[in-house]
Amino acid sequence: MAKPKKKAVKKSAALEESLPEKSSLESTSSPTLINNRLEVSPYTSCPTAIHFGVEQRVYYVPQDLLQSLERIASPYSPFNLRRNIFLPDVNANTGHVLVHYLYTGTYQTLYNKDTLPREETNIEFKQAISTYVAAKDCHLDGLKELAKQRVKQLGTEMSISDVFKSVEEDFSKLCDESAWFQDYMYEKVKAMFEQDYTAFARTGLFDCTENVSLTKILAKFMVELYNDKIKRMINLQQEQSI
């Protein structure tokens, strides 16, 4: 009689091992996951072909996912309810970042095996700026914030001249909503000035860009920083003379 009992115990142990752990069962029913569930799957709707850039690289996105893309989903949009959408002002690499965000809600760029390690940071920075501009145009606030974070992260590894070169092409598109970026550039220029206030005379910063708006902003930063320094020097002299 002892042997059958032993088999029953073994069978029970096998069943117990096959069941999910308590923690995993609890995680599948967490409030966060429940709140994020959709009533209708977007993957059942017809795909729309989005052609990015002058080369018209095609990405396919279910129509329901495009409802978050205001530039296309708006009833006044010329793209509304079309099976083929053309966005020649958004390059193919930026198109990937945009489409990946629509699918996953995350930021991802494509890997270019031909990029040299020393060039990668500058290229990714420029890509983040292009993504920010595209996200702004499409009213994708989440992607816009991710791109902004990426700009600030990559910028810590770049010189101010490299930052100006990278943003030159898209700066005019940032002008109407660039307060955060101007603040960011000011802090970069200020850090350079505080480290060596003679650097402006030696580095040829104005030679790094031909963008008039960008040049004006750089000149404004330099005047403000020199004025602040002169005021501090005058105040210090007055205090010492008392």
PDB file of C-alpha atoms in Angstrom:
ATOM      1  CA  MET A   1       0.000   0.000   0.000  1.00  0.00           C
ATOM      2  CA  ALA A   2       2.985   2.287   0.521  1.00  0.00           C
ATOM      3  CA  LYS A   3       3.942   2.367  -3.177  1.00  0.00           C
ATOM      4  CA  PRO A   4       0.656   3.811  -4.533  1.00  0.00           C
ATOM      5  CA  LYS A   5       0.867   6.622  -1.972  1.00  0.00           C
ATOM      6  CA  LYS A   6       4.385   7.415  -3.145  1.00  0.00           C
ATOM      7  CA  LYS A   7       3.220   7.662  -6.785  1.00  0.00           C
ATOM      8  CA  ALA A   8       0.364   9.963  -5.786  1.00  0.00           C
ATOM      9  CA  VAL A   9       2.793  12.297  -4.038  1.00  0.00           C
ATOM     10  CA  LYS A  10       5.044  12.347  -7.109  1.00  0.00           C
ATOM     11  CA  LYS A  11       2.120  13.168  -9.397  1.00  0.00           C
ATOM     12  CA  SER A  12       1.041  15.976  -7.095  1.00  0.00           C
ATOM     13  CA  ALA A  13       4.555  17.434  -7.129  1.00  0.00           C
ATOM     14  CA  ALA A  14       4.611  17.369 -10.938  1.00  0.00           C
ATOM     15  CA  LEU A  15       1.321  19.234 -11.094  1.00  0.00           C
ATOM     16  CA  GLU A  16       2.584  21.812  -8.624  1.00  0.00           C
ATOM     17  CA  GLU A  17       5.717  22.426 -10.698  1.00  0.00           C
ATOM     18  CA  SER A  18       3.645  23.025 -13.834  1.00  0.00           C
ATOM     19  CA  LEU A  19       1.571  25.768 -12.212  1.00  0.00           C
ATOM     20  CA  PRO A  20       2.738  29.387 -12.487  1.00  0.00           C
ATOM     21  CA  GLU A  21       4.241  30.929  -9.390  1.00  0.00           C
ATOM     22  CA  LYS A  22       1.969  33.084  -7.278  1.00  0.00           C
ATOM     23  CA  SER A  23       3.916  36.243  -8.116  1.00  0.00           C
ATOM     24  CA  SER A  24       3.531  35.676 -11.862  1.00  0.00           C
ATOM     25  CA  LEU A  25      -0.210  35.147 -11.483  1.00  0.00           C
ATOM     26  CA  GLU A  26      -0.492  38.364  -9.531  1.00  0.00           C
ATOM     27  CA  SER A  27       1.537  40.311 -12.116  1.00  0.00           C
ATOM     28  CA  THR A  28      -0.780  39.355 -14.980  1.00  0.00           C
ATOM     29  CA  SER A  29      -3.719  40.877 -13.140  1.00  0.00           C
ATOM     30  CA  SER A  30      -1.984  44.060 -11.959  1.00  0.00           C
ATOM     31  CA  PRO A  31      -3.962  47.335 -12.247  1.00  0.00           C
ATOM     32  CA  THR A  32      -1.378  48.786 -14.652  1.00  0.00           C
ATOM     33  CA  LEU A  33      -1.768  45.977 -17.172  1.00  0.00           C
ATOM     34  CA  ILE A  34      -5.546  46.010 -16.855  1.00  0.00           C
ATOM     35  CA  ASN A  35      -5.706  49.780 -17.396  1.00  0.00           C
ATOM     36  CA  ASN A  36      -3.506  49.514 -20.483  1.00  0.00           C
ATOM     37  CA  ARG A  37      -5.731  46.978 -22.205  1.00  0.00           C
ATOM     38  CA  LEU A  38      -7.600  47.965 -25.372  1.00  0.00           C
ATOM     39  CA  GLU A  39     -11.210  47.169 -26.230  1.00  0.00           C
ATOM     40  CA  VAL A  40     -10.376  46.534 -29.894  1.00  0.00           C
ATOM     41  CA  SER A  41      -7.108  45.192 -31.270  1.00  0.00           C
ATOM     42  CA  PRO A  42      -5.452  47.677 -33.663  1.00  0.00           C
ATOM     43  CA  TYR A  43      -3.841  44.768 -35.489  1.00  0.00           C
ATOM     44  CA  THR A  44      -7.119  43.753 -37.147  1.00  0.00           C
ATOM     45  CA  SER A  45      -7.475  46.971 -39.159  1.00  0.00           C
ATOM     46  CA  CYS A  46      -6.237  47.370 -42.711  1.00  0.00           C
ATOM     47  CA  PRO A  47      -2.579  48.356 -43.112  1.00  0.00           C
ATOM     48  CA  THR A  48      -1.656  51.757 -44.458  1.00  0.00           C
ATOM     49  CA  ALA A  49       1.567  52.234 -46.411  1.00  0.00           C
ATOM     50  CA  ILE A  50       3.466  55.331 -45.278  1.00  0.00           C
ATOM     51  CA  HIS A  51       6.115  56.516 -47.736  1.00  0.00           C
ATOM     52  CA  PHE A  52       8.890  58.453 -45.992  1.00  0.00           C
ATOM     53  CA  GLY A  53      11.434  60.800 -47.556  1.00  0.00           C
ATOM     54  CA  VAL A  54      12.268  61.552 -51.157  1.00  0.00           C
ATOM     55  CA  GLU A  55      13.251  57.909 -51.634  1.00  0.00           C
ATOM     56  CA  GLN A  56       9.723  56.894 -50.474  1.00  0.00           C
ATOM     57  CA  ARG A  57      10.775  54.164 -48.046  1.00  0.00           C
ATOM     58  CA  VAL A  58       7.587  52.281 -47.153  1.00  0.00           C
ATOM     59  CA  TYR A  59       6.489  51.338 -43.626  1.00  0.00           C
ATOM     60  CA  TYR A  60       3.184  49.588 -42.930  1.00  0.00           C
ATOM     61  CA  VAL A  61       0.989  50.626 -40.015  1.00  0.00           C
ATOM     62  CA  PRO A  62      -2.540  49.423 -39.112  1.00  0.00           C
ATOM     63  CA  GLN A  63      -5.075  52.205 -39.634  1.00  0.00           C
ATOM     64  CA  ASP A  64      -6.210  52.049 -36.013  1.00  0.00           C
ATOM     65  CA  LEU A  65      -2.678  52.823 -34.802  1.00  0.00           C
ATOM     66  CA  LEU A  66      -2.658  55.908 -37.008  1.00  0.00           C
ATOM     67  CA  GLN A  67      -5.459  57.417 -34.921  1.00  0.00           C
ATOM     68  CA  SER A  68      -2.759  58.688 -32.544  1.00  0.00           C
ATOM     69  CA  LEU A  69      -0.996  60.392 -35.458  1.00  0.00           C
ATOM     70  CA  GLU A  70      -2.935  63.671 -35.544  1.00  0.00           C
ATOM     71  CA  ARG A  71      -1.354  64.894 -38.770  1.00  0.00           C
ATOM     72  CA  ILE A  72      -2.989  61.918 -40.514  1.00  0.00           C
ATOM     73  CA  ALA A  73      -6.000  61.102 -38.321  1.00  0.00           C
ATOM     74  CA  SER A  74      -7.481  64.612 -38.346  1.00  0.00           C
ATOM     75  CA  PRO A  75     -10.701  64.851 -40.416  1.00  0.00           C
ATOM     76  CA  TYR A  76      -9.168  67.889 -42.126  1.00  0.00           C
ATOM     77  CA  SER A  77      -6.005  66.026 -43.055  1.00  0.00           C
ATOM     78  CA  PRO A  78      -5.373  65.378 -46.771  1.00  0.00           C
ATOM     79  CA  PHE A  79      -4.065  61.950 -45.731  1.00  0.00           C
ATOM     80  CA  ASN A  80      -7.231  60.812 -43.945  1.00  0.00           C
ATOM     81  CA  LEU A  81      -8.485  57.290 -44.816  1.00  0.00           C
ATOM     82  CA  ARG A  82      -5.915  56.706 -47.546  1.00  0.00           C
ATOM     83  CA  ARG A  83      -4.141  53.385 -48.103  1.00  0.00           C
ATOM     84  CA  ASN A  84      -0.968  55.226 -49.202  1.00  0.00           C
ATOM     85  CA  ILE A  85       0.405  58.237 -47.350  1.00  0.00           C
ATOM     86  CA  PHE A  86       3.408  60.258 -48.508  1.00  0.00           C
ATOM     87  CA  LEU A  87       5.562  62.221 -46.047  1.00  0.00           C
ATOM     88  CA  PRO A  88       8.474  63.513 -48.159  1.00  0.00           C
ATOM     89  CA  ASP A  89       9.588  65.940 -45.431  1.00  0.00           C
ATOM     90  CA  VAL A  90      10.276  63.080 -42.978  1.00  0.00           C
ATOM     91  CA  ASN A  91      13.332  61.011 -43.898  1.00  0.00           C
ATOM     92  CA  ALA A  92      13.268  57.213 -43.821  1.00  0.00           C
ATOM     93  CA  ASN A  93      15.354  56.851 -40.641  1.00  0.00           C
ATOM     94  CA  THR A  94      13.096  59.247 -38.774  1.00  0.00           C
ATOM     95  CA  GLY A  95      10.157  57.346 -40.239  1.00  0.00           C
ATOM     96  CA  HIS A  96      11.385  54.191 -38.517  1.00  0.00           C
ATOM     97  CA  VAL A  97      11.566  55.972 -35.151  1.00  0.00           C
ATOM     98  CA  LEU A  98       8.046  57.333 -35.628  1.00  0.00           C
ATOM     99  CA  VAL A  99       6.516  54.014 -36.721  1.00  0.00           C
ATOM    100  CA  HIS A 100       8.310  52.085 -33.959  1.00  0.00           C
ATOM    101  CA  TYR A 101       6.844  54.516 -31.435  1.00  0.00           C
ATOM    102  CA  LEU A 102       3.326  54.003 -32.827  1.00  0.00           C
ATOM    103  CA  TYR A 103       3.714  50.243 -32.361  1.00  0.00           C
ATOM    104  CA  THR A 104       5.538  50.147 -29.018  1.00  0.00           C
ATOM    105  CA  GLY A 105       5.537  53.570 -27.378  1.00  0.00           C
ATOM    106  CA  THR A 106       9.351  53.475 -27.233  1.00  0.00           C
ATOM    107  CA  TYR A 107      12.251  55.245 -28.970  1.00  0.00           C
ATOM    108  CA  GLN A 108      14.455  53.227 -31.347  1.00  0.00           C
ATOM    109  CA  THR A 109      16.836  54.166 -34.160  1.00  0.00           C
ATOM    110  CA  LEU A 110      18.303  51.944 -36.867  1.00  0.00           C
ATOM    111  CA  TYR A 111      21.887  50.724 -36.591  1.00  0.00           C
ATOM    112  CA  ASN A 112      24.223  51.805 -39.384  1.00  0.00           C
ATOM    113  CA  LYS A 113      27.230  49.494 -39.605  1.00  0.00           C
ATOM    114  CA  ASP A 114      29.111  52.021 -41.764  1.00  0.00           C
ATOM    115  CA  THR A 115      29.075  54.673 -39.031  1.00  0.00           C
ATOM    116  CA  LEU A 116      32.426  55.246 -37.349  1.00  0.00           C
ATOM    117  CA  PRO A 117      32.379  55.156 -33.518  1.00  0.00           C
ATOM    118  CA  ARG A 118      33.566  58.779 -33.289  1.00  0.00           C
ATOM    119  CA  GLU A 119      30.672  59.872 -35.535  1.00  0.00           C
ATOM    120  CA  GLU A 120      27.895  57.906 -33.856  1.00  0.00           C
ATOM    121  CA  THR A 121      27.079  60.396 -31.085  1.00  0.00           C
ATOM    122  CA  ASN A 122      26.750  63.331 -33.496  1.00  0.00           C
ATOM    123  CA  ILE A 123      24.618  61.290 -35.910  1.00  0.00           C
ATOM    124  CA  GLU A 124      22.308  60.070 -33.127  1.00  0.00           C
ATOM    125  CA  PHE A 125      22.009  63.629 -31.802  1.00  0.00           C
ATOM    126  CA  LYS A 126      20.992  64.902 -35.237  1.00  0.00           C
ATOM    127  CA  GLN A 127      18.525  62.009 -35.518  1.00  0.00           C
ATOM    128  CA  ALA A 128      16.988  62.930 -32.160  1.00  0.00           C
ATOM    129  CA  ILE A 129      16.528  66.535 -33.348  1.00  0.00           C
ATOM    130  CA  SER A 130      14.843  65.332 -36.572  1.00  0.00           C
ATOM    131  CA  THR A 131      12.620  63.015 -34.537  1.00  0.00           C
ATOM    132  CA  TYR A 132      11.628  65.851 -32.205  1.00  0.00           C
ATOM    133  CA  VAL A 133      10.612  68.011 -35.180  1.00  0.00           C
ATOM    134  CA  ALA A 134       8.587  65.167 -36.764  1.00  0.00           C
ATOM    135  CA  ALA A 135       6.912  64.329 -33.442  1.00  0.00           C
ATOM    136  CA  LYS A 136       6.019  68.007 -32.969  1.00  0.00           C
ATOM    137  CA  ASP A 137       4.456  68.191 -36.435  1.00  0.00           C
ATOM    138  CA  CYS A 138       2.464  65.006 -35.784  1.00  0.00           C
ATOM    139  CA  HIS A 139       1.464  66.041 -32.240  1.00  0.00           C
ATOM    140  CA  LEU A 140       3.069  62.942 -30.721  1.00  0.00           C
ATOM    141  CA  ASP A 141       3.866  64.432 -27.314  1.00  0.00           C
ATOM    142  CA  GLY A 142       5.224  61.179 -25.894  1.00  0.00           C
ATOM    143  CA  LEU A 143       7.739  60.730 -28.705  1.00  0.00           C
ATOM    144  CA  LYS A 144       8.619  64.424 -28.527  1.00  0.00           C
ATOM    145  CA  GLU A 145       9.565  64.006 -24.865  1.00  0.00           C
ATOM    146  CA  LEU A 146      11.619  60.872 -25.593  1.00  0.00           C
ATOM    147  CA  ALA A 147      13.506  62.706 -28.351  1.00  0.00           C
ATOM    148  CA  LYS A 148      14.148  65.667 -26.036  1.00  0.00           C
ATOM    149  CA  GLN A 149      15.614  63.342 -23.390  1.00  0.00           C
ATOM    150  CA  ARG A 150      17.805  61.739 -26.052  1.00  0.00           C
ATOM    151  CA  VAL A 151      19.079  65.161 -27.184  1.00  0.00           C
ATOM    152  CA  LYS A 152      20.088  66.109 -23.640  1.00  0.00           C
ATOM    153  CA  GLN A 153      21.698  62.726 -22.990  1.00  0.00           C
ATOM    154  CA  LEU A 154      23.806  62.720 -26.158  1.00  0.00           C
ATOM    155  CA  GLY A 155      24.663  66.414 -25.882  1.00  0.00           C
ATOM    156  CA  THR A 156      26.692  65.824 -22.734  1.00  0.00           C
ATOM    157  CA  GLU A 157      29.287  64.048 -24.894  1.00  0.00           C
ATOM    158  CA  MET A 158      29.430  66.764 -27.593  1.00  0.00           C
ATOM    159  CA  SER A 159      31.207  70.087 -27.984  1.00  0.00           C
ATOM    160  CA  ILE A 160      29.118  73.219 -28.481  1.00  0.00           C
ATOM    161  CA  SER A 161      30.360  73.538 -32.073  1.00  0.00           C
ATOM    162  CA  ASP A 162      29.212  69.971 -32.853  1.00  0.00           C
ATOM    163  CA  VAL A 163      25.814  70.732 -31.314  1.00  0.00           C
ATOM    164  CA  PHE A 164      25.419  73.825 -33.509  1.00  0.00           C
ATOM    165  CA  LYS A 165      26.456  71.910 -36.638  1.00  0.00           C
ATOM    166  CA  SER A 166      24.020  69.083 -35.889  1.00  0.00           C
ATOM    167  CA  VAL A 167      21.024  71.336 -35.285  1.00  0.00           C
ATOM    168  CA  GLU A 168      21.677  73.797 -38.111  1.00  0.00           C
ATOM    169  CA  GLU A 169      19.457  72.078 -40.698  1.00  0.00           C
ATOM    170  CA  ASP A 170      16.384  71.737 -38.473  1.00  0.00           C
ATOM    171  CA  PHE A 171      16.725  74.838 -36.310  1.00  0.00           C
ATOM    172  CA  SER A 172      14.212  76.894 -38.316  1.00  0.00           C
ATOM    173  CA  LYS A 173      11.598  74.191 -37.613  1.00  0.00           C
ATOM    174  CA  LEU A 174      12.311  74.485 -33.888  1.00  0.00           C
ATOM    175  CA  CYS A 175      11.947  78.270 -33.749  1.00  0.00           C
ATOM    176  CA  ASP A 176       8.256  78.312 -32.841  1.00  0.00           C
ATOM    177  CA  GLU A 177       8.784  75.922 -29.925  1.00  0.00           C
ATOM    178  CA  SER A 178      12.471  75.987 -29.113  1.00  0.00           C
ATOM    179  CA  ALA A 179      12.588  77.613 -25.654  1.00  0.00           C
ATOM    180  CA  TRP A 180      13.798  74.395 -24.040  1.00  0.00           C
ATOM    181  CA  PHE A 181      16.467  73.932 -26.715  1.00  0.00           C
ATOM    182  CA  GLN A 182      17.654  77.535 -26.445  1.00  0.00           C
ATOM    183  CA  ASP A 183      17.944  77.048 -22.676  1.00  0.00           C
ATOM    184  CA  TYR A 184      19.886  73.854 -23.312  1.00  0.00           C
ATOM    185  CA  MET A 185      22.268  75.586 -25.756  1.00  0.00           C
ATOM    186  CA  TYR A 186      22.745  78.490 -23.355  1.00  0.00           C
ATOM    187  CA  GLU A 187      23.842  76.104 -20.606  1.00  0.00           C
ATOM    188  CA  LYS A 188      26.302  74.459 -23.035  1.00  0.00           C
ATOM    189  CA  VAL A 189      27.775  77.842 -24.030  1.00  0.00           C
ATOM    190  CA  LYS A 190      27.827  79.000 -20.397  1.00  0.00           C
ATOM    191  CA  ALA A 191      29.723  75.877 -19.288  1.00  0.00           C
ATOM    192  CA  MET A 192      32.312  76.510 -21.991  1.00  0.00           C
ATOM    193  CA  PHE A 193      32.611  80.194 -21.015  1.00  0.00           C
ATOM    194  CA  GLU A 194      33.012  79.460 -17.302  1.00  0.00           C
ATOM    195  CA  GLN A 195      35.706  76.908 -18.021  1.00  0.00           C
ATOM    196  CA  ASP A 196      37.659  79.381 -20.181  1.00  0.00           C
ATOM    197  CA  TYR A 197      36.201  82.826 -20.925  1.00  0.00           C
ATOM    198  CA  THR A 198      38.754  83.367 -23.709  1.00  0.00           C
ATOM    199  CA  ALA A 199      37.504  80.311 -25.617  1.00  0.00           C
ATOM    200  CA  PHE A 200      35.070  82.351 -27.721  1.00  0.00           C
ATOM    201  CA  ALA A 201      37.955  84.286 -29.237  1.00  0.00           C
ATOM    202  CA  ARG A 202      39.901  81.137 -30.109  1.00  0.00           C
ATOM    203  CA  THR A 203      37.439  78.454 -31.161  1.00  0.00           C
ATOM    204  CA  GLY A 204      35.747  80.214 -34.099  1.00  0.00           C
ATOM    205  CA  LEU A 205      32.236  79.334 -32.948  1.00  0.00           C
ATOM    206  CA  PHE A 206      30.640  81.573 -35.555  1.00  0.00           C
ATOM    207  CA  ASP A 207      32.366  79.539 -38.260  1.00  0.00           C
ATOM    208  CA  CYS A 208      30.514  76.357 -37.280  1.00  0.00           C
ATOM    209  CA  THR A 209      27.168  77.495 -38.722  1.00  0.00           C
ATOM    210  CA  GLU A 210      25.773  79.554 -41.594  1.00  0.00           C
ATOM    211  CA  ASN A 211      22.286  79.670 -40.083  1.00  0.00           C
ATOM    212  CA  VAL A 212      21.506  83.347 -39.394  1.00  0.00           C
ATOM    213  CA  SER A 213      19.031  82.630 -36.577  1.00  0.00           C
ATOM    214  CA  LEU A 214      21.499  80.318 -34.882  1.00  0.00           C
ATOM    215  CA  THR A 215      24.295  82.892 -35.228  1.00  0.00           C
ATOM    216  CA  LYS A 216      22.113  85.604 -33.662  1.00  0.00           C
ATOM    217  CA  ILE A 217      21.303  83.385 -30.706  1.00  0.00           C
ATOM    218  CA  LEU A 218      24.971  82.528 -30.198  1.00  0.00           C
ATOM    219  CA  ALA A 219      25.870  86.247 -30.291  1.00  0.00           C
ATOM    220  CA  LYS A 220      23.109  86.966 -27.756  1.00  0.00           C
ATOM    221  CA  PHE A 221      24.471  84.283 -25.424  1.00  0.00           C
ATOM    222  CA  MET A 222      28.004  85.656 -25.661  1.00  0.00           C
ATOM    223  CA  VAL A 223      26.908  89.246 -24.927  1.00  0.00           C
ATOM    224  CA  GLU A 224      24.884  88.119 -21.896  1.00  0.00           C
ATOM    225  CA  LEU A 225      27.765  86.060 -20.511  1.00  0.00           C
ATOM    226  CA  TYR A 226      30.348  88.829 -20.974  1.00  0.00           C
ATOM    227  CA  ASN A 227      27.988  91.393 -19.423  1.00  0.00           C
ATOM    228  CA  ASP A 228      27.438  89.160 -16.394  1.00  0.00           C
ATOM    229  CA  LYS A 229      31.178  88.671 -16.003  1.00  0.00           C
ATOM    230  CA  ILE A 230      31.888  92.424 -16.238  1.00  0.00           C
ATOM    231  CA  LYS A 231      29.165  93.164 -13.664  1.00  0.00           C
ATOM    232  CA  ARG A 232      30.673  90.631 -11.261  1.00  0.00           C
ATOM    233  CA  MET A 233      34.136  92.142 -11.737  1.00  0.00           C
ATOM    234  CA  ILE A 234      32.827  95.685 -11.104  1.00  0.00           C
ATOM    235  CA  ASN A 235      30.935  94.571  -7.997  1.00  0.00           C
ATOM    236  CA  LEU A 236      34.040  92.814  -6.699  1.00  0.00           C
ATOM    237  CA  GLN A 237      36.187  95.931  -7.232  1.00  0.00           C
ATOM    238  CA  GLN A 238      33.626  98.099  -5.451  1.00  0.00           C
ATOM    239  CA  GLU A 239      33.528  95.723  -2.492  1.00  0.00           C
ATOM    240  CA  GLN A 240      37.327  95.684  -2.259  1.00  0.00           C
ATOM    241  CA  SER A 241      37.547  99.492  -2.410  1.00  0.00           C
ATOM    242  CA  ILE A 242      35.249  99.943   0.572  1.00  0.00           C
TER     243      ILE A 242
END
